[in-house]
Amino acid sequence: VFEKVTASATLFLVLVSFLMWTVAAADPFTSEKKLEKAALGIDRSAREKRGESMVIQRIQDDFNVNETQISGLREKKLGYGEMTTLFAMTQKMPGGITDANIQKVLAMRGGISGPSKVGWGKIAQQMDLKLGPVVSKVHGTMEKSREDVVKMKDKKIEGVEKMDKSAGTDREKSKKQSKVEGSDRFGND
């Protein structure tokens, strides 16, 4: 009986260990998928009307980079989401966001003008960086970009509503004036 319990307990521990290892091994894949989704969200915000300028400003604010750095990466065909990921990753490197660190990561990524050859998870692993904080930073930038675009749209709608209200008031004044003028013309009081 004792041997059966020990064998069952050992088997149970082996299965639990295997499951824990499987979950831990799957985490980089999950993190990379979350990163990809956040990067796509940033690109989506940039495609909104006047969204591109809002996203550029958000990236500048979040990473303390300038427009020259951003336009240089755009010339290399990087999307705003991919650029944000690049900045978030290089920010964690010794020296932070420098041209040398950017070029190092881009060289590791490969496929600058075509499909990327190496994923962000693999690059983080090779550089001994944790992908989780990079995902969090990119996700935060995505959320703030989305909020910025929504606020901009709300301001525009507010402005249109004010213009409509003002135009409506002008139309009402005009109608009243026409009625007064019409009654004077025909002798109606």
PDB file of C-alpha atoms in Angstrom:
ATOM      1  CA  VAL A   1       0.000   0.000   0.000  1.00  0.00           C
ATOM      2  CA  PHE A   2       2.802   2.405   0.936  1.00  0.00           C
ATOM      3  CA  GLU A   3       4.585   1.707  -2.385  1.00  0.00           C
ATOM      4  CA  LYS A   4       1.376   2.428  -4.364  1.00  0.00           C
ATOM      5  CA  VAL A   5       0.885   5.737  -2.513  1.00  0.00           C
ATOM      6  CA  THR A   6       4.536   6.697  -3.062  1.00  0.00           C
ATOM      7  CA  ALA A   7       4.341   5.788  -6.755  1.00  0.00           C
ATOM      8  CA  SER A   8       1.092   7.749  -7.160  1.00  0.00           C
ATOM      9  CA  ALA A   9       2.538  10.762  -5.315  1.00  0.00           C
ATOM     10  CA  THR A  10       5.685  10.625  -7.460  1.00  0.00           C
ATOM     11  CA  LEU A  11       3.628  10.409 -10.632  1.00  0.00           C
ATOM     12  CA  PHE A  12       1.472  13.304  -9.430  1.00  0.00           C
ATOM     13  CA  LEU A  13       4.565  15.445  -8.713  1.00  0.00           C
ATOM     14  CA  VAL A  14       6.034  14.639 -12.102  1.00  0.00           C
ATOM     15  CA  LEU A  15       2.781  15.647 -13.834  1.00  0.00           C
ATOM     16  CA  VAL A  16       2.508  18.872 -11.823  1.00  0.00           C
ATOM     17  CA  SER A  17       6.149  19.702 -12.575  1.00  0.00           C
ATOM     18  CA  PHE A  18       5.584  19.049 -16.265  1.00  0.00           C
ATOM     19  CA  LEU A  19       2.483  21.264 -16.319  1.00  0.00           C
ATOM     20  CA  MET A  20       4.307  24.065 -14.506  1.00  0.00           C
ATOM     21  CA  TRP A  21       7.221  23.807 -16.945  1.00  0.00           C
ATOM     22  CA  THR A  22       4.803  23.845 -19.900  1.00  0.00           C
ATOM     23  CA  VAL A  23       3.056  26.963 -18.596  1.00  0.00           C
ATOM     24  CA  ALA A  24       6.387  28.683 -17.925  1.00  0.00           C
ATOM     25  CA  ALA A  25       7.662  27.733 -21.374  1.00  0.00           C
ATOM     26  CA  ALA A  26       4.476  29.050 -22.997  1.00  0.00           C
ATOM     27  CA  ASP A  27       4.763  32.438 -21.256  1.00  0.00           C
ATOM     28  CA  PRO A  28       7.168  34.024 -23.780  1.00  0.00           C
ATOM     29  CA  PHE A  29       4.761  33.056 -26.556  1.00  0.00           C
ATOM     30  CA  THR A  30       1.831  34.567 -24.660  1.00  0.00           C
ATOM     31  CA  SER A  31       3.842  37.703 -23.890  1.00  0.00           C
ATOM     32  CA  GLU A  32       4.861  38.041 -27.513  1.00  0.00           C
ATOM     33  CA  LYS A  33       1.227  37.700 -28.626  1.00  0.00           C
ATOM     34  CA  LYS A  34       0.202  40.412 -26.129  1.00  0.00           C
ATOM     35  CA  LEU A  35       3.034  42.578 -27.404  1.00  0.00           C
ATOM     36  CA  GLU A  36       1.937  42.067 -30.998  1.00  0.00           C
ATOM     37  CA  LYS A  37      -1.654  42.956 -30.118  1.00  0.00           C
ATOM     38  CA  ALA A  38      -0.606  46.164 -28.322  1.00  0.00           C
ATOM     39  CA  ALA A  39       1.655  47.167 -31.225  1.00  0.00           C
ATOM     40  CA  LEU A  40      -1.225  46.660 -33.662  1.00  0.00           C
ATOM     41  CA  GLY A  41      -3.410  48.822 -31.422  1.00  0.00           C
ATOM     42  CA  ILE A  42      -0.873  51.648 -31.697  1.00  0.00           C
ATOM     43  CA  ASP A  43      -0.817  51.282 -35.485  1.00  0.00           C
ATOM     44  CA  ARG A  44      -4.629  51.359 -35.516  1.00  0.00           C
ATOM     45  CA  SER A  45      -4.671  54.602 -33.518  1.00  0.00           C
ATOM     46  CA  ALA A  46      -2.145  56.124 -35.923  1.00  0.00           C
ATOM     47  CA  ARG A  47      -4.461  55.373 -38.873  1.00  0.00           C
ATOM     48  CA  GLU A  48      -7.291  57.423 -37.342  1.00  0.00           C
ATOM     49  CA  LYS A  49      -7.866  60.890 -38.745  1.00  0.00           C
ATOM     50  CA  ARG A  50      -5.175  63.060 -37.136  1.00  0.00           C
ATOM     51  CA  GLY A  51      -4.214  60.001 -35.089  1.00  0.00           C
ATOM     52  CA  GLU A  52      -0.710  59.798 -36.500  1.00  0.00           C
ATOM     53  CA  SER A  53       0.326  63.116 -34.934  1.00  0.00           C
ATOM     54  CA  MET A  54      -1.223  62.033 -31.622  1.00  0.00           C
ATOM     55  CA  VAL A  55       0.682  58.715 -31.665  1.00  0.00           C
ATOM     56  CA  ILE A  56       3.968  60.447 -32.561  1.00  0.00           C
ATOM     57  CA  GLN A  57       3.493  62.863 -29.665  1.00  0.00           C
ATOM     58  CA  ARG A  58       2.662  59.993 -27.305  1.00  0.00           C
ATOM     59  CA  ILE A  59       5.804  58.057 -28.331  1.00  0.00           C
ATOM     60  CA  GLN A  60       7.920  61.188 -27.854  1.00  0.00           C
ATOM     61  CA  ASP A  61       6.438  61.732 -24.396  1.00  0.00           C
ATOM     62  CA  ASP A  62       6.635  58.117 -23.242  1.00  0.00           C
ATOM     63  CA  PHE A  63      10.187  57.453 -24.419  1.00  0.00           C
ATOM     64  CA  ASN A  64      11.794  60.899 -24.492  1.00  0.00           C
ATOM     65  CA  VAL A  65      12.719  60.534 -28.168  1.00  0.00           C
ATOM     66  CA  ASN A  66      12.578  63.171 -30.878  1.00  0.00           C
ATOM     67  CA  GLU A  67      10.780  63.385 -34.181  1.00  0.00           C
ATOM     68  CA  THR A  68      14.046  62.811 -36.096  1.00  0.00           C
ATOM     69  CA  GLN A  69      14.477  59.417 -34.429  1.00  0.00           C
ATOM     70  CA  ILE A  70      10.875  58.514 -35.200  1.00  0.00           C
ATOM     71  CA  SER A  71      11.033  59.614 -38.843  1.00  0.00           C
ATOM     72  CA  GLY A  72      14.335  57.756 -39.273  1.00  0.00           C
ATOM     73  CA  LEU A  73      12.675  54.528 -38.149  1.00  0.00           C
ATOM     74  CA  ARG A  74       9.642  55.233 -40.363  1.00  0.00           C
ATOM     75  CA  GLU A  75      12.047  55.503 -43.318  1.00  0.00           C
ATOM     76  CA  LYS A  76      13.174  51.986 -42.401  1.00  0.00           C
ATOM     77  CA  LYS A  77       9.519  50.914 -42.765  1.00  0.00           C
ATOM     78  CA  LEU A  78       8.857  50.361 -39.052  1.00  0.00           C
ATOM     79  CA  GLY A  79       5.281  50.830 -37.913  1.00  0.00           C
ATOM     80  CA  TYR A  80       4.539  52.898 -34.834  1.00  0.00           C
ATOM     81  CA  GLY A  81       3.754  49.779 -32.810  1.00  0.00           C
ATOM     82  CA  GLU A  82       7.002  48.094 -33.772  1.00  0.00           C
ATOM     83  CA  MET A  83       8.863  51.333 -33.089  1.00  0.00           C
ATOM     84  CA  THR A  84       7.262  51.545 -29.645  1.00  0.00           C
ATOM     85  CA  THR A  85       8.351  47.973 -28.939  1.00  0.00           C
ATOM     86  CA  LEU A  86      11.873  48.818 -30.078  1.00  0.00           C
ATOM     87  CA  PHE A  87      12.020  51.854 -27.785  1.00  0.00           C
ATOM     88  CA  ALA A  88      10.551  49.911 -24.852  1.00  0.00           C
ATOM     89  CA  MET A  89      13.153  47.188 -25.284  1.00  0.00           C
ATOM     90  CA  THR A  90      16.157  49.479 -25.772  1.00  0.00           C
ATOM     91  CA  GLN A  91      15.021  51.516 -22.767  1.00  0.00           C
ATOM     92  CA  LYS A  92      15.777  48.424 -20.639  1.00  0.00           C
ATOM     93  CA  MET A  93      19.279  48.017 -22.083  1.00  0.00           C
ATOM     94  CA  PRO A  94      22.405  49.514 -20.509  1.00  0.00           C
ATOM     95  CA  GLY A  95      22.616  53.079 -21.824  1.00  0.00           C
ATOM     96  CA  GLY A  96      18.886  53.167 -22.618  1.00  0.00           C
ATOM     97  CA  ILE A  97      17.518  54.405 -25.932  1.00  0.00           C
ATOM     98  CA  THR A  98      20.624  55.165 -27.966  1.00  0.00           C
ATOM     99  CA  ASP A  99      21.269  54.882 -31.672  1.00  0.00           C
ATOM    100  CA  ALA A 100      23.747  52.069 -30.951  1.00  0.00           C
ATOM    101  CA  ASN A 101      21.175  50.078 -28.942  1.00  0.00           C
ATOM    102  CA  ILE A 102      18.503  50.682 -31.574  1.00  0.00           C
ATOM    103  CA  GLN A 103      20.806  49.451 -34.344  1.00  0.00           C
ATOM    104  CA  LYS A 104      21.816  46.421 -32.258  1.00  0.00           C
ATOM    105  CA  VAL A 105      18.192  45.344 -31.748  1.00  0.00           C
ATOM    106  CA  LEU A 106      17.274  46.047 -35.389  1.00  0.00           C
ATOM    107  CA  ALA A 107      20.228  43.938 -36.532  1.00  0.00           C
ATOM    108  CA  MET A 108      19.051  41.100 -34.268  1.00  0.00           C
ATOM    109  CA  ARG A 109      15.486  41.470 -35.529  1.00  0.00           C
ATOM    110  CA  GLY A 110      16.526  41.269 -39.175  1.00  0.00           C
ATOM    111  CA  GLY A 111      14.184  41.771 -42.095  1.00  0.00           C
ATOM    112  CA  ILE A 112      14.013  45.563 -41.745  1.00  0.00           C
ATOM    113  CA  SER A 113      12.535  46.041 -45.198  1.00  0.00           C
ATOM    114  CA  GLY A 114      10.711  42.704 -45.213  1.00  0.00           C
ATOM    115  CA  PRO A 115       9.199  40.275 -42.730  1.00  0.00           C
ATOM    116  CA  SER A 116      11.045  40.081 -39.412  1.00  0.00           C
ATOM    117  CA  LYS A 117      13.164  36.999 -38.944  1.00  0.00           C
ATOM    118  CA  VAL A 118      13.543  37.004 -35.162  1.00  0.00           C
ATOM    119  CA  GLY A 119      10.713  37.620 -32.695  1.00  0.00           C
ATOM    120  CA  TRP A 120      10.811  40.095 -29.826  1.00  0.00           C
ATOM    121  CA  GLY A 121      10.723  37.264 -27.288  1.00  0.00           C
ATOM    122  CA  LYS A 122      13.841  35.671 -28.747  1.00  0.00           C
ATOM    123  CA  ILE A 123      15.642  39.023 -28.830  1.00  0.00           C
ATOM    124  CA  ALA A 124      14.726  39.708 -25.192  1.00  0.00           C
ATOM    125  CA  GLN A 125      15.942  36.231 -24.253  1.00  0.00           C
ATOM    126  CA  GLN A 126      19.251  36.713 -26.115  1.00  0.00           C
ATOM    127  CA  MET A 127      19.769  40.061 -24.390  1.00  0.00           C
ATOM    128  CA  ASP A 128      18.784  38.655 -20.987  1.00  0.00           C
ATOM    129  CA  LEU A 129      15.810  41.045 -20.747  1.00  0.00           C
ATOM    130  CA  LYS A 130      12.382  40.206 -19.410  1.00  0.00           C
ATOM    131  CA  LEU A 131       9.668  40.649 -22.020  1.00  0.00           C
ATOM    132  CA  GLY A 132       6.911  41.349 -19.454  1.00  0.00           C
ATOM    133  CA  PRO A 133       7.992  44.939 -18.672  1.00  0.00           C
ATOM    134  CA  VAL A 134       8.341  45.647 -22.402  1.00  0.00           C
ATOM    135  CA  VAL A 135       4.812  44.340 -22.990  1.00  0.00           C
ATOM    136  CA  SER A 136       3.501  46.504 -20.137  1.00  0.00           C
ATOM    137  CA  LYS A 137       5.181  49.631 -21.503  1.00  0.00           C
ATOM    138  CA  VAL A 138       3.908  49.065 -25.058  1.00  0.00           C
ATOM    139  CA  HIS A 139       0.422  48.282 -23.767  1.00  0.00           C
ATOM    140  CA  GLY A 140       0.470  51.483 -21.697  1.00  0.00           C
ATOM    141  CA  THR A 141       1.502  53.514 -24.743  1.00  0.00           C
ATOM    142  CA  MET A 142      -1.272  51.863 -26.761  1.00  0.00           C
ATOM    143  CA  GLU A 143      -3.888  52.728 -24.129  1.00  0.00           C
ATOM    144  CA  LYS A 144      -2.704  56.329 -23.841  1.00  0.00           C
ATOM    145  CA  SER A 145      -2.598  56.688 -27.648  1.00  0.00           C
ATOM    146  CA  ARG A 146      -6.142  55.407 -27.889  1.00  0.00           C
ATOM    147  CA  GLU A 147      -7.256  57.834 -25.158  1.00  0.00           C
ATOM    148  CA  ASP A 148      -5.482  60.728 -26.905  1.00  0.00           C
ATOM    149  CA  VAL A 149      -7.267  59.979 -30.186  1.00  0.00           C
ATOM    150  CA  VAL A 150     -10.646  59.649 -28.444  1.00  0.00           C
ATOM    151  CA  LYS A 151     -10.122  62.961 -26.621  1.00  0.00           C
ATOM    152  CA  MET A 152      -9.221  64.618 -29.907  1.00  0.00           C
ATOM    153  CA  LYS A 153     -12.395  63.244 -31.510  1.00  0.00           C
ATOM    154  CA  ASP A 154     -14.473  64.379 -28.525  1.00  0.00           C
ATOM    155  CA  LYS A 155     -13.062  67.905 -28.800  1.00  0.00           C
ATOM    156  CA  LYS A 156     -13.877  67.943 -32.493  1.00  0.00           C
ATOM    157  CA  ILE A 157     -17.445  66.746 -31.843  1.00  0.00           C
ATOM    158  CA  GLU A 158     -17.809  69.330 -29.071  1.00  0.00           C
ATOM    159  CA  GLY A 159     -16.660  72.045 -31.483  1.00  0.00           C
ATOM    160  CA  VAL A 160     -19.114  70.894 -34.147  1.00  0.00           C
ATOM    161  CA  GLU A 161     -21.944  70.810 -31.599  1.00  0.00           C
ATOM    162  CA  LYS A 162     -21.116  74.365 -30.524  1.00  0.00           C
ATOM    163  CA  MET A 163     -21.074  75.460 -34.159  1.00  0.00           C
ATOM    164  CA  ASP A 164     -24.404  73.695 -34.782  1.00  0.00           C
ATOM    165  CA  LYS A 165     -25.926  75.264 -31.676  1.00  0.00           C
ATOM    166  CA  SER A 166     -24.675  78.669 -32.736  1.00  0.00           C
ATOM    167  CA  ALA A 167     -25.974  78.173 -36.269  1.00  0.00           C
ATOM    168  CA  GLY A 168     -29.315  77.006 -34.861  1.00  0.00           C
ATOM    169  CA  THR A 169     -29.594  80.134 -32.745  1.00  0.00           C
ATOM    170  CA  ASP A 170     -28.753  82.260 -35.784  1.00  0.00           C
ATOM    171  CA  ARG A 171     -31.417  80.432 -37.819  1.00  0.00           C
ATOM    172  CA  GLU A 172     -34.010  81.013 -35.094  1.00  0.00           C
ATOM    173  CA  LYS A 173     -33.138  84.730 -34.996  1.00  0.00           C
ATOM    174  CA  SER A 174     -33.376  84.862 -38.767  1.00  0.00           C
ATOM    175  CA  LYS A 175     -36.809  83.151 -38.744  1.00  0.00           C
ATOM    176  CA  LYS A 176     -38.103  85.531 -36.081  1.00  0.00           C
ATOM    177  CA  GLN A 177     -36.752  88.488 -38.022  1.00  0.00           C
ATOM    178  CA  SER A 178     -38.417  87.224 -41.207  1.00  0.00           C
ATOM    179  CA  LYS A 179     -41.748  86.856 -39.413  1.00  0.00           C
ATOM    180  CA  VAL A 180     -41.498  90.401 -38.058  1.00  0.00           C
ATOM    181  CA  GLU A 181     -40.551  91.792 -41.450  1.00  0.00           C
ATOM    182  CA  GLY A 182     -43.325  89.775 -43.141  1.00  0.00           C
ATOM    183  CA  SER A 183     -45.971  91.039 -40.755  1.00  0.00           C
ATOM    184  CA  ASP A 184     -44.843  94.640 -41.323  1.00  0.00           C
ATOM    185  CA  ARG A 185     -45.057  94.214 -45.096  1.00  0.00           C
ATOM    186  CA  PHE A 186     -48.585  92.911 -45.092  1.00  0.00           C
ATOM    187  CA  GLY A 187     -49.872  95.111 -42.303  1.00  0.00           C
ATOM    188  CA  ASN A 188     -50.284  92.230 -39.870  1.00  0.00           C
ATOM    189  CA  ASP A 189     -49.445  92.900 -36.277  1.00  0.00           C
TER     190      ASP A 189
END
